[in-house]
PDB file of C-alpha atoms and ligand atoms in Angstrom:
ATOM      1  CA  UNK N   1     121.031 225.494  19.839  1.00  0.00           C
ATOM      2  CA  UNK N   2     123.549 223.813  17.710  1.00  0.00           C
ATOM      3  CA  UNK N   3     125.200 224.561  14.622  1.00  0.00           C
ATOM      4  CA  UNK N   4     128.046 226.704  13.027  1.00  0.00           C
ATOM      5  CA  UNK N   5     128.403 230.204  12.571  1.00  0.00           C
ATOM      6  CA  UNK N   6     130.559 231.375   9.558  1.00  0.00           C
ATOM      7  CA  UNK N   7     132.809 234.573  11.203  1.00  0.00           C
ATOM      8  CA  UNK N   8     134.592 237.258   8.660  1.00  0.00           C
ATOM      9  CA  UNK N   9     137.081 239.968   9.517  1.00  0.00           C
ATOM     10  CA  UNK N  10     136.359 243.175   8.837  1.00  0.00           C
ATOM     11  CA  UNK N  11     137.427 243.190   5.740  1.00  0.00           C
ATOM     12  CA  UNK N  12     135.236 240.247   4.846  1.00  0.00           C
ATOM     13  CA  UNK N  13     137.712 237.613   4.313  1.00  0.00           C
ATOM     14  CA  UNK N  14     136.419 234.447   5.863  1.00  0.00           C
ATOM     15  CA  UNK N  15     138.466 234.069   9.386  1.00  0.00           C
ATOM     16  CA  UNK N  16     137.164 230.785  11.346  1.00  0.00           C
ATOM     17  CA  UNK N  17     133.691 229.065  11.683  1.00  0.00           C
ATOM     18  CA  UNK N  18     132.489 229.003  15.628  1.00  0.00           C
ATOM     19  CA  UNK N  19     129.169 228.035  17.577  1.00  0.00           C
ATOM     20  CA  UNK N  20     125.792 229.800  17.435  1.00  0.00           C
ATOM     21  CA  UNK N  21     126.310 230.765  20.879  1.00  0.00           C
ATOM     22  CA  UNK N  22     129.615 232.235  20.831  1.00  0.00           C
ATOM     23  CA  UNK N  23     128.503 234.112  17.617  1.00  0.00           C
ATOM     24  CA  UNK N  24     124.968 235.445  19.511  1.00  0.00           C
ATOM     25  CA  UNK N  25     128.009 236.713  22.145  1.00  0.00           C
ATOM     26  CA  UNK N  26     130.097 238.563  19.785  1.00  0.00           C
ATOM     27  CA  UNK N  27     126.981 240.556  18.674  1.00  0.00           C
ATOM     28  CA  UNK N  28     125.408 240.835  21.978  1.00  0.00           C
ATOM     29  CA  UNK N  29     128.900 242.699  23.017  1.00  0.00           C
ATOM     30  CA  UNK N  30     128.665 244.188  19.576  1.00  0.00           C
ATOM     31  CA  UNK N  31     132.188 243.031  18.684  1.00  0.00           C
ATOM     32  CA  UNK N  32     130.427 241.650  15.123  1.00  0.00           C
ATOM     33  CA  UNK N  33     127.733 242.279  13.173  1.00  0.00           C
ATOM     34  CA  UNK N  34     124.778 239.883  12.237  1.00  0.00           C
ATOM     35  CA  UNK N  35     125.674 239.604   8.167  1.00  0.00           C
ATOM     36  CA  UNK N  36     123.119 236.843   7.337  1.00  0.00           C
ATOM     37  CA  UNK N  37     120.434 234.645   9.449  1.00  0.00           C
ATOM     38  CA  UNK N  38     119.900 231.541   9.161  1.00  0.00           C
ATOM     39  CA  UNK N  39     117.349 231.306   6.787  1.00  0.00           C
ATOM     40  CA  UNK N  40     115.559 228.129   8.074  1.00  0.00           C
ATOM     41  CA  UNK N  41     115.839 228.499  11.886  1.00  0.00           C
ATOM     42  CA  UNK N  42     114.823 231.079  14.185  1.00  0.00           C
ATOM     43  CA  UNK N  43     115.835 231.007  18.012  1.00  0.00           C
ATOM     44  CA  UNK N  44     113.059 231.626  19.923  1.00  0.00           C
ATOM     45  CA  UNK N  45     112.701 232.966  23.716  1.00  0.00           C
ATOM     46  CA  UNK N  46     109.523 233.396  25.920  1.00  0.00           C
ATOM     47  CA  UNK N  47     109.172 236.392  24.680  1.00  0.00           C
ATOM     48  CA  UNK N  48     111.114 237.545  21.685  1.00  0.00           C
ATOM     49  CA  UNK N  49     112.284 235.962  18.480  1.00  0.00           C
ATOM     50  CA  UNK N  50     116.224 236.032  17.025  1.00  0.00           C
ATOM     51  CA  UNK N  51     117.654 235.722  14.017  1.00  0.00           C
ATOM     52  CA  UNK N  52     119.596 232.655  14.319  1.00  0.00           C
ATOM     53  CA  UNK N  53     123.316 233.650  12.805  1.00  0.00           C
ATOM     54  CA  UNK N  54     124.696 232.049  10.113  1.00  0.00           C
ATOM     55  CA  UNK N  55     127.480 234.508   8.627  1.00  0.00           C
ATOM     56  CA  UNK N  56     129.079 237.389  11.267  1.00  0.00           C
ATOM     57  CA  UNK N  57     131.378 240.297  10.322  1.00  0.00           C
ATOM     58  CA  UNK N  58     133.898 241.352  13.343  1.00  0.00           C
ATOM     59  CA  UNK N  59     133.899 244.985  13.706  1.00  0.00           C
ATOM     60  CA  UNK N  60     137.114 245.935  14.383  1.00  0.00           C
ATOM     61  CA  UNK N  61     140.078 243.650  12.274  1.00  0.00           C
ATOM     62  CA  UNK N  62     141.947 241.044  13.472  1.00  0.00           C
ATOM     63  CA  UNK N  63     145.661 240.621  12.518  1.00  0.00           C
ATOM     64  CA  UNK N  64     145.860 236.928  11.514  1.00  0.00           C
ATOM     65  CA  UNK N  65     149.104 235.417  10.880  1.00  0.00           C
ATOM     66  CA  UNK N  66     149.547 233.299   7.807  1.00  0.00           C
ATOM     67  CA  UNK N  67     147.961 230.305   8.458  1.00  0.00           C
ATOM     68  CA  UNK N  68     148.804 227.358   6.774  1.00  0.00           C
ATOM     69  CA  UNK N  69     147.284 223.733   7.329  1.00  0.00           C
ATOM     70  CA  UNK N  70     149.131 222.048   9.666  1.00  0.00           C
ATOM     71  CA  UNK N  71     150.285 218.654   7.754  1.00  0.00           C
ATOM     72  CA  UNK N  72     149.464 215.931   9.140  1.00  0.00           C
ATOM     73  CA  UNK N  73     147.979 212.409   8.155  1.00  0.00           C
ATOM     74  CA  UNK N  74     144.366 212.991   8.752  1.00  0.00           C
ATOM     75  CA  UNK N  75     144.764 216.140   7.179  1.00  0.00           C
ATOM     76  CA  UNK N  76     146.005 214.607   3.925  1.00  0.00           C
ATOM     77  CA  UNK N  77     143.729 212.036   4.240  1.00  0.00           C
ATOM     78  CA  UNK N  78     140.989 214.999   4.470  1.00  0.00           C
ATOM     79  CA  UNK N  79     142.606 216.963   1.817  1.00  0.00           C
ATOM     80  CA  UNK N  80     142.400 213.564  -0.596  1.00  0.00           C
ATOM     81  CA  UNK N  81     138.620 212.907   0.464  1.00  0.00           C
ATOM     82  CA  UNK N  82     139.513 209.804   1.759  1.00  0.00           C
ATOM     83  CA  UNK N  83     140.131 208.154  -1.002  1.00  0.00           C
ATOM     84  CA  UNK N  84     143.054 206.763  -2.815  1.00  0.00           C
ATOM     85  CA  UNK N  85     144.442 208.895  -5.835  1.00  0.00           C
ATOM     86  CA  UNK N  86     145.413 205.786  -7.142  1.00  0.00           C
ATOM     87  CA  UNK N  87     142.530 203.434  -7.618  1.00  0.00           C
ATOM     88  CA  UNK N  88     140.176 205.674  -6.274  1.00  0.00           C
ATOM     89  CA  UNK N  89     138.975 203.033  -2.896  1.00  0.00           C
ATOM     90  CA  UNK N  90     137.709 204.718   0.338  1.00  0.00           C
ATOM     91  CA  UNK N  91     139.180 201.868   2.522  1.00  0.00           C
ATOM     92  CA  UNK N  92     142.287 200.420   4.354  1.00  0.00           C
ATOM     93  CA  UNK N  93     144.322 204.023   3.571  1.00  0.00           C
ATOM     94  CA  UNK N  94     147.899 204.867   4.148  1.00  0.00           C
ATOM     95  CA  UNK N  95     149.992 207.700   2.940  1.00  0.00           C
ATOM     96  CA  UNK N  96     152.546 207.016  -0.576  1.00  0.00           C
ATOM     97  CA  UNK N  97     155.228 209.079  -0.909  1.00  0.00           C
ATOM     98  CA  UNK N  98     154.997 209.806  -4.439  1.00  0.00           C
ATOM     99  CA  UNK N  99     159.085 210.441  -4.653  1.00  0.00           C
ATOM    100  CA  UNK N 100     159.943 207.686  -2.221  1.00  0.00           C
ATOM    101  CA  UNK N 101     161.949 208.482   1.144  1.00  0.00           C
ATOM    102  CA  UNK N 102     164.506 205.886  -0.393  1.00  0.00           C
ATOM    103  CA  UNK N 103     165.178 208.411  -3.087  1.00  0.00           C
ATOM    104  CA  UNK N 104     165.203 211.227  -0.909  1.00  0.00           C
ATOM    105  CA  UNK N 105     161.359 212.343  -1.201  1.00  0.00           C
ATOM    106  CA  UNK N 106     160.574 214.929   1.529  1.00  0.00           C
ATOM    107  CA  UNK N 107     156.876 214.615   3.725  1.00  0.00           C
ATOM    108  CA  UNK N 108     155.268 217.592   2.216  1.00  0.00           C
ATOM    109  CA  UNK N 109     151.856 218.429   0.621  1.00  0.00           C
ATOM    110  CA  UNK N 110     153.212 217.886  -2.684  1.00  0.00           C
ATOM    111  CA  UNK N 111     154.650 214.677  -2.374  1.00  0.00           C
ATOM    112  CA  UNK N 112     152.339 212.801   0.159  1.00  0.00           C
ATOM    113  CA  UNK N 113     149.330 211.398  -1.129  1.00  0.00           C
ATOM    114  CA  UNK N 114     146.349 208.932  -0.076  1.00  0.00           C
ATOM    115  CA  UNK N 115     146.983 205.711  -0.643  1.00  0.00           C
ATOM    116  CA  UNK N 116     145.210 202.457  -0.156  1.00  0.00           C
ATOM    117  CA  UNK N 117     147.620 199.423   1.568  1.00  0.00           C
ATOM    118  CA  UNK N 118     147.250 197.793  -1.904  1.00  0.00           C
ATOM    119  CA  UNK N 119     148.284 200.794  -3.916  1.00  0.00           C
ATOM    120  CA  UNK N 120     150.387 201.176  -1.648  1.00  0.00           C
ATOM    121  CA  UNK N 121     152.785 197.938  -1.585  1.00  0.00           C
ATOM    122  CA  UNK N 122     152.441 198.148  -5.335  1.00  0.00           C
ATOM    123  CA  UNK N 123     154.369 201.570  -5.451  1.00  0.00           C
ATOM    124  CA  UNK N 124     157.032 200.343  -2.932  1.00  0.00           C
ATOM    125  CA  UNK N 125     159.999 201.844  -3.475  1.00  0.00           C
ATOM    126  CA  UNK N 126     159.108 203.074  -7.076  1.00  0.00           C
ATOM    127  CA  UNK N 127     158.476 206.389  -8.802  1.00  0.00           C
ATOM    128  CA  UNK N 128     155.084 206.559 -10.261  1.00  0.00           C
ATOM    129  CA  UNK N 129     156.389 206.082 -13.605  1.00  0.00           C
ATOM    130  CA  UNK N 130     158.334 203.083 -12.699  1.00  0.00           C
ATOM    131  CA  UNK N 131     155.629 201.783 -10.675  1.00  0.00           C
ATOM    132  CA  UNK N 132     152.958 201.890 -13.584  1.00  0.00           C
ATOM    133  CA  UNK N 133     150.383 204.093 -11.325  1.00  0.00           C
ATOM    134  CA  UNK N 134     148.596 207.464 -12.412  1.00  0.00           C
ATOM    135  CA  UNK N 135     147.546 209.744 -10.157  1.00  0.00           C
ATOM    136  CA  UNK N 136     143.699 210.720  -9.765  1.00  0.00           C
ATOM    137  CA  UNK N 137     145.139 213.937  -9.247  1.00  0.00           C
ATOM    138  CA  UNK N 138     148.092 216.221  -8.207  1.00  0.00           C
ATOM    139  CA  UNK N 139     148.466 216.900  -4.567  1.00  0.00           C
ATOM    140  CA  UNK N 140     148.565 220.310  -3.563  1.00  0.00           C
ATOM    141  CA  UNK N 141     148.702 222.278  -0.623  1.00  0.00           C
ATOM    142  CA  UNK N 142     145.283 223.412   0.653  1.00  0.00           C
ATOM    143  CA  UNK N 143     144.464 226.803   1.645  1.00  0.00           C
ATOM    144  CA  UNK N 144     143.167 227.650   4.883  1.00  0.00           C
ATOM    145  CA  UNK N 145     139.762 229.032   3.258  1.00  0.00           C
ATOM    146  CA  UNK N 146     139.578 225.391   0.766  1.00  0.00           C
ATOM    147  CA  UNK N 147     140.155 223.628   4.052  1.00  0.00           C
ATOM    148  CA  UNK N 148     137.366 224.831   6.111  1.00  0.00           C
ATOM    149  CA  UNK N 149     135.553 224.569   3.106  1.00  0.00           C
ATOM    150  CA  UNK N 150     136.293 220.553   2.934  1.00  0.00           C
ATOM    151  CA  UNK N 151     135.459 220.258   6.623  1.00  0.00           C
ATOM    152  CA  UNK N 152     133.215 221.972   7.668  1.00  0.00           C
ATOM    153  CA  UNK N 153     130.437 218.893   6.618  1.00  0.00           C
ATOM    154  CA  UNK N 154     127.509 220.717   4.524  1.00  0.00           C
ATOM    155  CA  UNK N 155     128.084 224.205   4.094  1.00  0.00           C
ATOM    156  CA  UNK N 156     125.141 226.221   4.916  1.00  0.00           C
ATOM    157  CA  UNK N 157     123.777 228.005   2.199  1.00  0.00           C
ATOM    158  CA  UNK N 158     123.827 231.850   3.332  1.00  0.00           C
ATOM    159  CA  UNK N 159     127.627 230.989   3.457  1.00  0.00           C
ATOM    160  CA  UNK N 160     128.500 230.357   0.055  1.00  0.00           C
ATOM    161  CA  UNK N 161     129.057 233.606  -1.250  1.00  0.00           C
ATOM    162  CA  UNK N 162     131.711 234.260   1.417  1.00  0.00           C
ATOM    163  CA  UNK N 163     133.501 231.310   0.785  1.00  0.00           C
ATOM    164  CA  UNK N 164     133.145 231.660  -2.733  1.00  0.00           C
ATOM    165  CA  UNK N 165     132.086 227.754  -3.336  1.00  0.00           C
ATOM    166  CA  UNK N 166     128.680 226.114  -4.154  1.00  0.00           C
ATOM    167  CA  UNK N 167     126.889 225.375  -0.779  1.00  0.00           C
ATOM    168  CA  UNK N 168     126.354 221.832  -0.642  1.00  0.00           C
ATOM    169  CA  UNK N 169     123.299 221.626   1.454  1.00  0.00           C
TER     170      UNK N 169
HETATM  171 ZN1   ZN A 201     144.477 202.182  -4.303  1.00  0.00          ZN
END
């Protein structure tokens, strides 16, 4: 039994993703309820058969504090699709401050970007302009929901309406 299970608050607002067999738990205990099966799988026993979850609703809502993504390299990195938002390469990456420390550029979402090493030493010290470089496109600060969109691999499809995106697989 592998896989992910896509778990919503009770108001329907997508709250984390966790495994088939903590999700089979929470409705066992009926602290959620089974929103959508997994269309493609069914978990069989000797002698019953299960919807296999895919999408869960907890019954009773959970305060969540404001959760940001944590910055960090690998989450820029994930945020930028691995690629630099220079020259658009998937190799050899390093984070570009696009205002550079020198010049009193903070590490933030909105000023660290992907960057190959060769983008990279280009840019030095400059500002984009000065440097001749266009970004592929702004950096921005993801959303919790955009960034277990990005990683959770291939979305199933039952959970694309939750997460308001185009399931990938
Ligand atoms: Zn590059």
């Amino acid at each position: 039994m592998s896989g992910k299970v896509l778990v919503l608050n009770q108001d329907y607002s997508p709250l984390t993703v966790c495994t088939v067999q903590r999700a089979f738990l929470l409705v066992f205990l009926e602290k959620a309820d089974l929103l959508e099966a997994d269309q493609n799988e069914e978990l069989h026993t000797v002698s019953t058969t299960y919807p296999m979850p895919a999408v869960i609703k907890i019954k009773n809502y959970i305060q969540v504090p404001y959760r940001g993504v944590v910055l960090t390299r690998q989450n820029i990195f994930k945020r930028d699709h691995g690629l630099c938002q220079y020259c658009g390469i998937d190799g050899d990456l390093t984070l570009d401050h696009l205002v550079p420390r020198s010049k009193g550029g903070k590490s933030t979402w909105n000023n660290l970007v992907t960057a190959c090493k060769a983008c990279n030493a280009k840019k030095g010290n400059y500002t984009l302009e000065e440097a001749g470089l266009v970004l592929k496109r702004p950096p921005f600060k993801p959303s919790y929901i955009m960034f277990l969109r990005n990683n959770l691999g291939a979305m199933k499809k039952e959970w694309a309406s939750y997460l308001n995106a185009p399931a990938v697989a």
